[in-house]
Every structure is written in structure tokens, then in C-alpha cells.
Amino acid sequence: MSRIAFIGLGNMGAPMAANLLQHGHTLQVFDLSTDAIATAVAAGATATGSAAAAVVGAEIVISMLPASRHVEQLYLGEEGLLPRIADGALVIDCSTIAPDSARRVAAAADARGLAMIDAPVSGGTAGAAAGTLTFIVGGADDALERARPVLAAMGRNIFHMGQAGAGQVAKLCNNMALGVIMAATAEAIALGVAQGLDAGALSRMMAVSTGRSWATEVCNPWPGVLENAPAARGYQGGFGNDLMLKDLGLAAEAAVAAGTPVPLGELARNLYAMNSQLGNGGLDFSSVVKLVSKHA
Ligand code: NAD
């Protein structure tokens, strides 16, 4: 069992930390929100007053923060954690951030003599709570081997995509495809309904035909087609429109950096930005269907 510092106890971090505690690890936690810390303490963690205090004596440091700037601020700079983390400790950043940002922090960790992996996740808050997340990893083989028992306490699948930043690249590629497919599926079902079809019948046909996808079968954007999908509960819960917007922005930045075209990814990014402007940023991203139908 490891002594772990866990920083960032939000929608994802809190249940991930709870699963580590259930597997017998010792957790020293920090979040800017005192409520978030209190929840983790109730689950068995030890509260600390700062990120710097959380990493004292920790063998493993895990961060789960919103975006690149939070991660860079946490580890780099004058007040950054890297000089404070114990020699020989392993750093695991599970946040979804820009690949270049992940590479910058990993290079600084390496210069300090610390092993670090980027391990963004797929599976959402339900996967975090159930301990069934998929970890998409970038970093050295030996660092991943050290991380494996800890990741296994929070997830079911681990994919090693390459060196530092590769986990972030792979995560962005997956989410760019998802964002495009969801928008396309929403448009197709809205067309069918406008032509008089039943959305459920159309979706059931598509689910066994060439238009099938996670968007038709699991997170169908049309209300009432799937009773467990966010669309059935006013698009509450699920994966937020603005988180998809963030990931598509990161994909666009990565595409610019690589000089590669992502025309559909860019179009999808604009669709989710428009949905956000309509006030739907906090709804599940399948609410993008509202752009193409007033009946959704
Ligand atoms: P969240 O906003 O719920 O949680 C982030 C937490 O970080 C908050 O509690 C906040 O107070 C804390 N925080 C911010 N800056 C901090 C700092 N400097 N020190 C300590 N704590 C700090 O976000 P989330 O939904 O838990 O997502 C976290 C990451 O996981 C994001 O990068 C997101 O893109 C990714 N992700 C989210 C989902 C999802 O479904 N929510 C799914 C996959 C990946």
C-alpha cells in the first residue's frame, strides 16, 4: 500500500480518491474547496492545508485538476511542487490538459529526478465512482509499471500510448471523434423526426446498421429514446458540453502545433461553443441536438 498525495477532489477526483482509500492506500489530500476536502476526510483521507503540505512524505503524487494552467501552476514556478516532492516519488497527472503542457511538466519533473506519467481518463463520473475508468497513459515503461497497482484501484483498462504527452494526445483524438459523432448523430435523428419518423425506431435501426455508435446506443441525444441517457433527464449529469468544448479546443491547438487539418473537429468545436452560448454549457454534451431541433 502506498502513501499518496491527492490534489484536486472535484467530480472526478473525489470518487477516485475514495476508491484508493477503499483499496487500503493512505491519502493526504488537498483542494481549494474546503467542502471537497471534508468529503475526502469523511471517506478516510487526511486533510492538509496546502498542496505543498500534501506531498510531504508521499511516495506517489496524483493530481486531477481542471485544465493546463492549473497543472502547470501546481508543479512549476516558484511556488510549484516539484522541488517539494520527496526524492524517488512518482507523479501521476490524471487531468485532461494540452499535450505540450504535459510534456513541459514531465520534462521539469525529469530534470528534478522524478518519474512522471500523464494518465488522463475516460469513463466519466460514473466510471470514477465504480472504479472502472480507462487510463490513457504517456510516459516511460518503468514509471507506468510503478503506477499500475494504483491505477488498477481506480480503473479497469490501462492503455500505454507512448512517451510523455502521448496519453493526452490519445485522449484528445478519442474525444474529438466522439464530439463529431455526437453532433452528426443528433443532426441525423433530428432530420428523421422532422420527416415524421419515430426517434426510437430510427435509433434502434441505426444501432444495428452502419450509423451505429456510442451516441446511438448509450448516450442517445434524443429525449426518451434511452431511459438512462442524460437526454432522458433534461441533459443533467453526463459529460458537460463545456468539457467537450475544452477538449475540442485542446485538439484544435494540437492540430495547429502539428500542422494537420481537423476540419470536422473544428466545426464540432464551434457547434459546442454555440450550444454553450445558448446557456447549455453545464448540460451533457448531447444537448448539442438543441442546435438542430426545437423539439429536443
Ligand atoms: P472539477 O472542476 O469538478 O474538479 C476540479 C477540482 O480541482 C475542484 O475541486 C477544484 O477546487 C480543484 N482545484 C483547482 N485548482 C486547484 C489547485 N491549484 N489546487 C488544488 N485543487 C484545485 O473537474 P472534474 O470534472 O473533476 O475534472 C477534472 C479533470 O478530469 C478535467 O481535466 C476534466 O477535463 C477531466 N475529465 C472529466 C470528466 C468528467 O466527466 N467530469 C471525464 C473525463 C475527464
mmCIF file with all atom_site columns, C-alpha atoms in Angstrom, residues 139-272:
data_model
loop_
_atom_site.group_PDB
_atom_site.id
_atom_site.type_symbol
_atom_site.label_atom_id
_atom_site.label_alt_id
_atom_site.label_comp_id
_atom_site.label_asym_id
_atom_site.label_entity_id
_atom_site.label_seq_id
_atom_site.pdbx_PDB_ins_code
_atom_site.Cartn_x
_atom_site.Cartn_y
_atom_site.Cartn_z
_atom_site.occupancy
_atom_site.B_iso_or_equiv
_atom_site.pdbx_formal_charge
_atom_site.auth_seq_id
_atom_site.auth_comp_id
_atom_site.auth_asym_id
_atom_site.auth_atom_id
_atom_site.pdbx_PDB_model_num
ATOM 1   C CA . GLY A 1 139 ? 5.459   8.233  -20.084 1.00 0.00 ? 139 GLY A CA 1
ATOM 2   C CA . ALA A 1 140 ? 8.261   5.754  -19.503 1.00 0.00 ? 140 ALA A CA 1
ATOM 3   C CA . ASP A 1 141 ? 7.566   1.999  -19.165 1.00 0.00 ? 141 ASP A CA 1
ATOM 4   C CA . ASP A 1 142 ? 9.045   1.733  -15.679 1.00 0.00 ? 142 ASP A CA 1
ATOM 5   C CA . ALA A 1 143 ? 7.025   4.695  -14.415 1.00 0.00 ? 143 ALA A CA 1
ATOM 6   C CA . LEU A 1 144 ? 3.829   3.083  -15.689 1.00 0.00 ? 144 LEU A CA 1
ATOM 7   C CA . GLU A 1 145 ? 4.745   -0.237 -14.063 1.00 0.00 ? 145 GLU A CA 1
ATOM 8   C CA . ARG A 1 146 ? 5.109   1.558  -10.721 1.00 0.00 ? 146 ARG A CA 1
ATOM 9   C CA . ALA A 1 147 ? 1.758   3.315  -11.281 1.00 0.00 ? 147 ALA A CA 1
ATOM 10  C CA . ARG A 1 148 ? -0.152  0.201  -12.343 1.00 0.00 ? 148 ARG A CA 1
ATOM 11  C CA . PRO A 1 149 ? -1.326  -1.023 -8.891  1.00 0.00 ? 149 PRO A CA 1
ATOM 12  C CA . VAL A 1 150 ? -2.588  2.449  -8.033  1.00 0.00 ? 150 VAL A CA 1
ATOM 13  C CA . LEU A 1 151 ? -4.328  2.946  -11.391 1.00 0.00 ? 151 LEU A CA 1
ATOM 14  C CA . ALA A 1 152 ? -5.900  -0.508 -11.031 1.00 0.00 ? 152 ALA A CA 1
ATOM 15  C CA . ALA A 1 153 ? -7.577  0.656  -7.815  1.00 0.00 ? 153 ALA A CA 1
ATOM 16  C CA . MET A 1 154 ? -9.377  3.373  -9.802  1.00 0.00 ? 154 MET A CA 1
ATOM 17  C CA . GLY A 1 155 ? -9.870  1.829  -13.221 1.00 0.00 ? 155 GLY A CA 1
ATOM 18  C CA . ARG A 1 156 ? -10.238 -1.270 -15.331 1.00 0.00 ? 156 ARG A CA 1
ATOM 19  C CA . ASN A 1 157 ? -8.255  -0.547 -18.512 1.00 0.00 ? 157 ASN A CA 1
ATOM 20  C CA . ILE A 1 158 ? -4.821  0.946  -18.981 1.00 0.00 ? 158 ILE A CA 1
ATOM 21  C CA . PHE A 1 159 ? -3.512  1.918  -22.425 1.00 0.00 ? 159 PHE A CA 1
ATOM 22  C CA . HIS A 1 160 ? 0.132   2.945  -22.804 1.00 0.00 ? 160 HIS A CA 1
ATOM 23  C CA . MET A 1 161 ? 0.233   5.260  -25.819 1.00 0.00 ? 161 MET A CA 1
ATOM 24  C CA . GLY A 1 162 ? 3.909   6.354  -25.817 1.00 0.00 ? 162 GLY A CA 1
ATOM 25  C CA . GLN A 1 163 ? 6.156   8.852  -24.103 1.00 0.00 ? 163 GLN A CA 1
ATOM 26  C CA . ALA A 1 164 ? 5.198   11.970 -22.123 1.00 0.00 ? 164 ALA A CA 1
ATOM 27  C CA . GLY A 1 165 ? 2.148   13.731 -23.573 1.00 0.00 ? 165 GLY A CA 1
ATOM 28  C CA . ALA A 1 166 ? 1.055   10.706 -25.626 1.00 0.00 ? 166 ALA A CA 1
ATOM 29  C CA . GLY A 1 167 ? -1.752  9.925  -23.182 1.00 0.00 ? 167 GLY A CA 1
ATOM 30  C CA . GLN A 1 168 ? -3.137  13.414 -23.659 1.00 0.00 ? 168 GLN A CA 1
ATOM 31  C CA . VAL A 1 169 ? -2.876  13.180 -27.454 1.00 0.00 ? 169 VAL A CA 1
ATOM 32  C CA . ALA A 1 170 ? -4.776  9.881  -27.496 1.00 0.00 ? 170 ALA A CA 1
ATOM 33  C CA . LYS A 1 171 ? -7.458  11.187 -25.152 1.00 0.00 ? 171 LYS A CA 1
ATOM 34  C CA . LEU A 1 172 ? -7.987  14.236 -27.383 1.00 0.00 ? 172 LEU A CA 1
ATOM 35  C CA . CYS A 1 173 ? -8.221  12.063 -30.507 1.00 0.00 ? 173 CYS A CA 1
ATOM 36  C CA . ASN A 1 174 ? -10.907 9.914  -28.846 1.00 0.00 ? 174 ASN A CA 1
ATOM 37  C CA . ASN A 1 175 ? -12.900 12.904 -27.650 1.00 0.00 ? 175 ASN A CA 1
ATOM 38  C CA . MET A 1 176 ? -12.639 14.713 -30.979 1.00 0.00 ? 176 MET A CA 1
ATOM 39  C CA . ALA A 1 177 ? -14.145 11.664 -32.707 1.00 0.00 ? 177 ALA A CA 1
ATOM 40  C CA . LEU A 1 178 ? -16.825 11.459 -30.013 1.00 0.00 ? 178 LEU A CA 1
ATOM 41  C CA . GLY A 1 179 ? -17.714 15.158 -30.341 1.00 0.00 ? 179 GLY A CA 1
ATOM 42  C CA . VAL A 1 180 ? -18.066 14.883 -34.118 1.00 0.00 ? 180 VAL A CA 1
ATOM 43  C CA . ILE A 1 181 ? -20.064 11.645 -33.938 1.00 0.00 ? 181 ILE A CA 1
ATOM 44  C CA . MET A 1 182 ? -22.461 13.028 -31.334 1.00 0.00 ? 182 MET A CA 1
ATOM 45  C CA . ALA A 1 183 ? -23.148 16.170 -33.389 1.00 0.00 ? 183 ALA A CA 1
ATOM 46  C CA . ALA A 1 184 ? -23.643 14.094 -36.552 1.00 0.00 ? 184 ALA A CA 1
ATOM 47  C CA . THR A 1 185 ? -25.951 11.633 -34.785 1.00 0.00 ? 185 THR A CA 1
ATOM 48  C CA . ALA A 1 186 ? -28.009 14.484 -33.305 1.00 0.00 ? 186 ALA A CA 1
ATOM 49  C CA . GLU A 1 187 ? -28.398 16.008 -36.775 1.00 0.00 ? 187 GLU A CA 1
ATOM 50  C CA . ALA A 1 188 ? -29.434 12.694 -38.335 1.00 0.00 ? 188 ALA A CA 1
ATOM 51  C CA . ILE A 1 189 ? -32.064 11.920 -35.691 1.00 0.00 ? 189 ILE A CA 1
ATOM 52  C CA . ALA A 1 190 ? -33.422 15.494 -35.843 1.00 0.00 ? 190 ALA A CA 1
ATOM 53  C CA . LEU A 1 191 ? -33.794 15.124 -39.625 1.00 0.00 ? 191 LEU A CA 1
ATOM 54  C CA . GLY A 1 192 ? -35.619 11.820 -39.222 1.00 0.00 ? 192 GLY A CA 1
ATOM 55  C CA . VAL A 1 193 ? -38.011 13.268 -36.642 1.00 0.00 ? 193 VAL A CA 1
ATOM 56  C CA . ALA A 1 194 ? -38.651 16.334 -38.829 1.00 0.00 ? 194 ALA A CA 1
ATOM 57  C CA . GLN A 1 195 ? -39.561 13.883 -41.622 1.00 0.00 ? 195 GLN A CA 1
ATOM 58  C CA . GLY A 1 196 ? -42.065 12.174 -39.362 1.00 0.00 ? 196 GLY A CA 1
ATOM 59  C CA . LEU A 1 197 ? -40.017 9.227  -38.071 1.00 0.00 ? 197 LEU A CA 1
ATOM 60  C CA . ASP A 1 198 ? -40.087 7.965  -34.517 1.00 0.00 ? 198 ASP A CA 1
ATOM 61  C CA . ALA A 1 199 ? -36.717 8.773  -32.888 1.00 0.00 ? 199 ALA A CA 1
ATOM 62  C CA . GLY A 1 200 ? -36.633 5.450  -31.027 1.00 0.00 ? 200 GLY A CA 1
ATOM 63  C CA . ALA A 1 201 ? -37.361 3.366  -34.118 1.00 0.00 ? 201 ALA A CA 1
ATOM 64  C CA . LEU A 1 202 ? -34.770 5.297  -36.105 1.00 0.00 ? 202 LEU A CA 1
ATOM 65  C CA . SER A 1 203 ? -32.167 4.882  -33.353 1.00 0.00 ? 203 SER A CA 1
ATOM 66  C CA . ARG A 1 204 ? -32.823 1.137  -32.997 1.00 0.00 ? 204 ARG A CA 1
ATOM 67  C CA . MET A 1 205 ? -32.360 0.723  -36.754 1.00 0.00 ? 205 MET A CA 1
ATOM 68  C CA . MET A 1 206 ? -29.170 2.808  -36.741 1.00 0.00 ? 206 MET A CA 1
ATOM 69  C CA . ALA A 1 207 ? -27.809 0.892  -33.723 1.00 0.00 ? 207 ALA A CA 1
ATOM 70  C CA . VAL A 1 208 ? -27.533 -2.273 -35.845 1.00 0.00 ? 208 VAL A CA 1
ATOM 71  C CA . SER A 1 209 ? -26.647 -0.506 -39.085 1.00 0.00 ? 209 SER A CA 1
ATOM 72  C CA . THR A 1 210 ? -23.628 1.398  -40.337 1.00 0.00 ? 210 THR A CA 1
ATOM 73  C CA . GLY A 1 211 ? -24.579 4.589  -38.485 1.00 0.00 ? 211 GLY A CA 1
ATOM 74  C CA . ARG A 1 212 ? -24.172 2.859  -35.114 1.00 0.00 ? 212 ARG A CA 1
ATOM 75  C CA . SER A 1 213 ? -22.073 4.428  -32.370 1.00 0.00 ? 213 SER A CA 1
ATOM 76  C CA . TRP A 1 214 ? -21.919 5.118  -28.629 1.00 0.00 ? 214 TRP A CA 1
ATOM 77  C CA . ALA A 1 215 ? -24.118 8.146  -29.434 1.00 0.00 ? 215 ALA A CA 1
ATOM 78  C CA . THR A 1 216 ? -26.936 5.975  -30.783 1.00 0.00 ? 216 THR A CA 1
ATOM 79  C CA . GLU A 1 217 ? -26.620 3.093  -28.307 1.00 0.00 ? 217 GLU A CA 1
ATOM 80  C CA . VAL A 1 218 ? -25.524 4.534  -24.957 1.00 0.00 ? 218 VAL A CA 1
ATOM 81  C CA . CYS A 1 219 ? -25.905 8.313  -24.891 1.00 0.00 ? 219 CYS A CA 1
ATOM 82  C CA . ASN A 1 220 ? -28.627 8.862  -27.462 1.00 0.00 ? 220 ASN A CA 1
ATOM 83  C CA . PRO A 1 221 ? -29.218 12.628 -27.757 1.00 0.00 ? 221 PRO A CA 1
ATOM 84  C CA . TRP A 1 222 ? -32.981 12.405 -28.356 1.00 0.00 ? 222 TRP A CA 1
ATOM 85  C CA . PRO A 1 223 ? -35.153 12.600 -25.198 1.00 0.00 ? 223 PRO A CA 1
ATOM 86  C CA . GLY A 1 224 ? -36.984 9.397  -24.373 1.00 0.00 ? 224 GLY A CA 1
ATOM 87  C CA . VAL A 1 225 ? -35.032 7.035  -26.621 1.00 0.00 ? 225 VAL A CA 1
ATOM 88  C CA . LEU A 1 226 ? -32.845 5.621  -23.815 1.00 0.00 ? 226 LEU A CA 1
ATOM 89  C CA . GLU A 1 227 ? -34.106 5.906  -20.271 1.00 0.00 ? 227 GLU A CA 1
ATOM 90  C CA . ASN A 1 228 ? -30.618 6.052  -18.719 1.00 0.00 ? 228 ASN A CA 1
ATOM 91  C CA . ALA A 1 229 ? -29.174 8.650  -21.098 1.00 0.00 ? 229 ALA A CA 1
ATOM 92  C CA . PRO A 1 230 ? -28.760 12.288 -19.950 1.00 0.00 ? 230 PRO A CA 1
ATOM 93  C CA . ALA A 1 231 ? -31.338 13.285 -22.629 1.00 0.00 ? 231 ALA A CA 1
ATOM 94  C CA . ALA A 1 232 ? -33.989 11.469 -20.556 1.00 0.00 ? 232 ALA A CA 1
ATOM 95  C CA . ARG A 1 233 ? -33.342 13.735 -17.549 1.00 0.00 ? 233 ARG A CA 1
ATOM 96  C CA . GLY A 1 234 ? -33.112 17.154 -19.166 1.00 0.00 ? 234 GLY A CA 1
ATOM 97  C CA . TYR A 1 235 ? -29.467 16.568 -20.162 1.00 0.00 ? 235 TYR A CA 1
ATOM 98  C CA . GLN A 1 236 ? -28.403 16.681 -16.492 1.00 0.00 ? 236 GLN A CA 1
ATOM 99  C CA . GLY A 1 237 ? -25.262 14.784 -15.453 1.00 0.00 ? 237 GLY A CA 1
ATOM 100 C CA . GLY A 1 238 ? -23.108 13.003 -18.011 1.00 0.00 ? 238 GLY A CA 1
ATOM 101 C CA . PHE A 1 239 ? -20.196 14.765 -19.738 1.00 0.00 ? 239 PHE A CA 1
ATOM 102 C CA . GLY A 1 240 ? -20.636 18.517 -19.781 1.00 0.00 ? 240 GLY A CA 1
ATOM 103 C CA . ASN A 1 241 ? -20.908 20.481 -23.034 1.00 0.00 ? 241 ASN A CA 1
ATOM 104 C CA . ASP A 1 242 ? -18.166 22.812 -21.824 1.00 0.00 ? 242 ASP A CA 1
ATOM 105 C CA . LEU A 1 243 ? -15.814 19.928 -21.015 1.00 0.00 ? 243 LEU A CA 1
ATOM 106 C CA . MET A 1 244 ? -16.276 18.682 -24.585 1.00 0.00 ? 244 MET A CA 1
ATOM 107 C CA . LEU A 1 245 ? -15.680 22.252 -25.765 1.00 0.00 ? 245 LEU A CA 1
ATOM 108 C CA . LYS A 1 246 ? -12.448 22.346 -23.742 1.00 0.00 ? 246 LYS A CA 1
ATOM 109 C CA . ASP A 1 247 ? -11.230 19.048 -25.214 1.00 0.00 ? 247 ASP A CA 1
ATOM 110 C CA . LEU A 1 248 ? -12.030 20.126 -28.777 1.00 0.00 ? 248 LEU A CA 1
ATOM 111 C CA . GLY A 1 249 ? -10.112 23.357 -28.144 1.00 0.00 ? 249 GLY A CA 1
ATOM 112 C CA . LEU A 1 250 ? -7.114  21.302 -26.999 1.00 0.00 ? 250 LEU A CA 1
ATOM 113 C CA . ALA A 1 251 ? -7.464  19.096 -30.087 1.00 0.00 ? 251 ALA A CA 1
ATOM 114 C CA . ALA A 1 252 ? -7.521  22.207 -32.294 1.00 0.00 ? 252 ALA A CA 1
ATOM 115 C CA . GLU A 1 253 ? -4.376  23.549 -30.590 1.00 0.00 ? 253 GLU A CA 1
ATOM 116 C CA . ALA A 1 254 ? -2.649  20.192 -31.025 1.00 0.00 ? 254 ALA A CA 1
ATOM 117 C CA . ALA A 1 255 ? -3.651  20.179 -34.702 1.00 0.00 ? 255 ALA A CA 1
ATOM 118 C CA . VAL A 1 256 ? -2.195  23.664 -35.222 1.00 0.00 ? 256 VAL A CA 1
ATOM 119 C CA . ALA A 1 257 ? 1.021   22.614 -33.479 1.00 0.00 ? 257 ALA A CA 1
ATOM 120 C CA . ALA A 1 258 ? 1.285   19.517 -35.705 1.00 0.00 ? 258 ALA A CA 1
ATOM 121 C CA . GLY A 1 259 ? 0.215   21.333 -38.876 1.00 0.00 ? 259 GLY A CA 1
ATOM 122 C CA . THR A 1 260 ? -2.543  18.820 -39.532 1.00 0.00 ? 260 THR A CA 1
ATOM 123 C CA . PRO A 1 261 ? -6.102  19.600 -40.690 1.00 0.00 ? 261 PRO A CA 1
ATOM 124 C CA . VAL A 1 262 ? -9.053  18.729 -38.428 1.00 0.00 ? 262 VAL A CA 1
ATOM 125 C CA . PRO A 1 263 ? -11.967 20.302 -40.334 1.00 0.00 ? 263 PRO A CA 1
ATOM 126 C CA . LEU A 1 264 ? -14.705 18.272 -38.624 1.00 0.00 ? 264 LEU A CA 1
ATOM 127 C CA . GLY A 1 265 ? -13.123 18.705 -35.203 1.00 0.00 ? 265 GLY A CA 1
ATOM 128 C CA . GLU A 1 266 ? -13.035 22.474 -35.686 1.00 0.00 ? 266 GLU A CA 1
ATOM 129 C CA . LEU A 1 267 ? -16.652 22.514 -36.900 1.00 0.00 ? 267 LEU A CA 1
ATOM 130 C CA . ALA A 1 268 ? -17.727 20.436 -33.916 1.00 0.00 ? 268 ALA A CA 1
ATOM 131 C CA . ARG A 1 269 ? -15.834 22.778 -31.575 1.00 0.00 ? 269 ARG A CA 1
ATOM 132 C CA . ASN A 1 270 ? -17.884 25.668 -32.953 1.00 0.00 ? 270 ASN A CA 1
ATOM 133 C CA . LEU A 1 271 ? -21.144 23.733 -32.526 1.00 0.00 ? 271 LEU A CA 1
ATOM 134 C CA . TYR A 1 272 ? -20.392 23.080 -28.837 1.00 0.00 ? 272 TYR A CA 1
#
